Amino acid sequence: MVQVSVLHASVRLRYPRNEEIIQQMEFHDIANIFPMMSDDALARLAEDIQREVLHEDIVTYEGKILDGRNRYVACSMTKPKVKPRFVDFAGPDPIAYVISANIERRQMDKSQCAMCAANLANMPCSAPAAWCSRPAR
């Protein structure tokens, strides 16, 4: 059985011997504004991907996962492994994209929404200017 542990901005996948390892990718700091799914929800997503295939590509930015962390982890949990598809982010504002892509599709309670707002507010001021089109404060 695949064990998955999510650590800060990256995912570490451990496999029993003789299993194919899916390419390991780090999570972008912007992606970490939102929480990961619970273990039960990830297991249900993995079952769905196994049965129905991966419908949404995983979006990367600066060589890291910008959107699709849960899909990425769920693909690693499938038997046989479902190979995730990746597409590079090409828009002007990755922060706005992540918020737009996640805020309505997530079933978050008020405390989780507050945590997302705090994560966003506490992003380092040294974030590259390319991360957003808003002027710095």
Short mmCIF file of C-alpha atoms in Angstrom, two decimals:
data_model
loop_
_atom_site.label_atom_id
_atom_site.label_comp_id
_atom_site.label_asym_id
_atom_site.label_seq_id
_atom_site.Cartn_x
_atom_site.Cartn_y
_atom_site.Cartn_z
CA MET A 1 0.00 0.00 0.00
CA VAL A 2 1.20 3.52 -0.79
CA GLN A 3 1.84 5.77 2.18
CA VAL A 4 1.59 9.48 1.55
CA SER A 5 2.86 12.17 3.85
CA VAL A 6 2.47 15.83 3.01
CA LEU A 7 5.26 18.03 4.33
CA HIS A 8 5.06 21.82 3.99
CA ALA A 9 5.64 22.67 0.33
CA SER A 10 6.38 19.22 -0.98
CA VAL A 11 5.03 15.71 -1.00
CA ARG A 12 7.11 12.70 -0.13
CA LEU A 13 5.84 9.41 -1.54
CA ARG A 14 6.98 6.09 -0.12
CA TYR A 15 6.38 2.89 -2.06
CA PRO A 16 6.88 -0.79 -1.33
CA ARG A 17 9.69 -2.32 -3.35
CA ASN A 18 9.22 -2.91 -7.07
CA GLU A 19 6.60 -0.19 -7.49
CA GLU A 20 6.94 2.52 -10.11
CA ILE A 21 7.59 5.91 -8.60
CA ILE A 22 5.65 8.82 -10.05
CA GLN A 23 7.74 11.93 -10.66
CA GLN A 24 8.04 13.79 -7.37
CA MET A 25 7.15 17.47 -7.54
CA GLU A 26 7.14 20.20 -4.93
CA PHE A 27 4.10 22.28 -4.16
CA HIS A 28 4.38 25.97 -4.94
CA ASP A 29 4.10 28.32 -1.96
CA ILE A 30 1.05 29.91 -3.59
CA ALA A 31 -0.70 26.52 -3.72
CA ASN A 32 -0.22 26.14 0.01
CA ILE A 33 -2.64 29.01 0.67
CA PHE A 34 -5.34 26.31 0.68
CA PRO A 35 -5.35 23.18 2.89
CA MET A 36 -4.97 19.67 1.56
CA MET A 37 -7.94 17.29 1.56
CA SER A 38 -8.43 14.90 4.47
CA ASP A 39 -7.08 11.36 4.10
CA ASP A 40 -10.62 10.03 3.54
CA ALA A 41 -11.34 12.61 0.84
CA LEU A 42 -8.01 11.84 -0.87
CA ALA A 43 -8.86 8.13 -0.84
CA ARG A 44 -12.26 8.86 -2.44
CA LEU A 45 -10.60 11.08 -5.06
CA ALA A 46 -8.08 8.32 -5.84
CA GLU A 47 -10.92 5.82 -6.28
CA ASP A 48 -12.71 8.24 -8.60
CA ILE A 49 -9.58 8.86 -10.67
CA GLN A 50 -9.00 5.09 -10.88
CA ARG A 51 -12.56 4.53 -12.08
CA GLU A 52 -13.22 7.64 -14.18
CA VAL A 53 -9.68 8.91 -15.10
CA LEU A 54 -8.10 12.24 -14.25
CA HIS A 55 -10.35 14.95 -15.70
CA GLU A 56 -8.35 18.07 -14.79
CA ASP A 57 -4.70 18.68 -15.63
CA ILE A 58 -2.31 19.64 -12.85
CA VAL A 59 -1.12 23.22 -13.27
CA THR A 60 2.56 24.02 -12.70
CA TYR A 61 4.36 27.31 -12.21
CA GLU A 62 8.09 27.79 -11.78
CA GLY A 63 8.50 24.01 -11.96
CA LYS A 64 6.21 23.37 -8.97
CA ILE A 65 2.55 22.41 -8.58
CA LEU A 66 0.40 25.55 -8.52
CA ASP A 67 -3.02 23.86 -8.67
CA GLY A 68 -3.81 20.15 -8.37
CA ARG A 69 -1.89 18.98 -5.29
CA ASN A 70 -4.74 16.71 -4.24
CA ARG A 71 -5.10 15.26 -7.75
CA TYR A 72 -1.33 14.67 -7.83
CA VAL A 73 -1.35 12.80 -4.51
CA ALA A 74 -4.49 10.85 -5.49
CA CYS A 75 -2.85 9.70 -8.74
CA SER A 76 0.02 8.30 -6.67
CA MET A 77 -2.47 6.28 -4.61
CA THR A 78 -4.11 4.49 -7.56
CA LYS A 79 -3.37 0.88 -8.53
CA PRO A 80 -2.09 0.67 -11.21
CA LYS A 81 -0.65 4.17 -11.10
CA VAL A 82 -2.52 6.82 -13.09
CA LYS A 83 0.04 9.11 -14.68
CA PRO A 84 -0.90 12.74 -14.01
CA ARG A 85 -0.99 15.28 -16.83
CA PHE A 86 0.70 18.64 -16.35
CA VAL A 87 0.16 22.02 -17.99
CA ASP A 88 2.19 25.20 -17.38
CA PHE A 89 0.40 28.26 -15.99
CA ALA A 90 0.36 31.00 -18.63
CA GLY A 91 -1.73 33.73 -17.03
CA PRO A 92 -0.67 37.08 -15.59
CA ASP A 93 -1.46 36.48 -11.88
CA PRO A 94 -0.86 33.06 -10.30
CA ILE A 95 -2.22 34.15 -6.91
CA ALA A 96 -5.53 35.29 -8.42
CA TYR A 97 -5.67 32.04 -10.41
CA VAL A 98 -5.23 29.83 -7.33
CA ILE A 99 -7.84 31.77 -5.38
CA SER A 100 -10.30 31.69 -8.29
CA ALA A 101 -9.71 27.99 -8.99
CA ASN A 102 -10.18 26.96 -5.35
CA ILE A 103 -12.41 29.33 -3.42
CA GLU A 104 -15.75 28.11 -4.83
CA ARG A 105 -15.00 24.44 -5.43
CA ARG A 106 -13.78 23.73 -1.91
CA GLN A 107 -16.11 22.79 0.92
CA MET A 108 -14.33 24.76 3.63
CA ASP A 109 -15.70 25.90 6.95
CA LYS A 110 -15.23 29.44 8.26
CA SER A 111 -12.06 28.60 10.17
CA GLN A 112 -10.46 27.10 7.06
CA CYS A 113 -11.40 30.19 5.04
CA ALA A 114 -9.84 32.34 7.77
CA MET A 115 -6.67 30.23 7.64
CA CYS A 116 -6.49 30.73 3.86
CA ALA A 117 -6.85 34.48 4.32
CA ALA A 118 -4.10 34.45 6.95
CA ASN A 119 -1.83 32.39 4.69
CA LEU A 120 -2.37 34.88 1.89
CA ALA A 121 -1.82 37.88 4.14
CA ASN A 122 1.38 36.37 5.53
CA MET A 123 3.00 35.57 2.20
CA PRO A 124 6.48 37.07 2.23
CA CYS A 125 6.78 40.58 0.86
CA SER A 126 9.82 39.36 -1.04
CA ALA A 127 7.60 37.28 -3.33
CA PRO A 128 8.68 37.81 -6.94
CA ALA A 129 6.84 40.62 -8.69
CA ALA A 130 5.88 38.15 -11.40
CA TRP A 131 3.62 36.41 -8.88
CA CYS A 132 1.04 39.12 -9.09
CA SER A 133 0.02 42.12 -11.10
CA ARG A 134 -0.89 44.15 -8.00
CA PRO A 135 1.49 46.91 -6.90
CA ALA A 136 3.51 46.17 -3.75
CA ARG A 137 2.35 47.80 -0.52
#
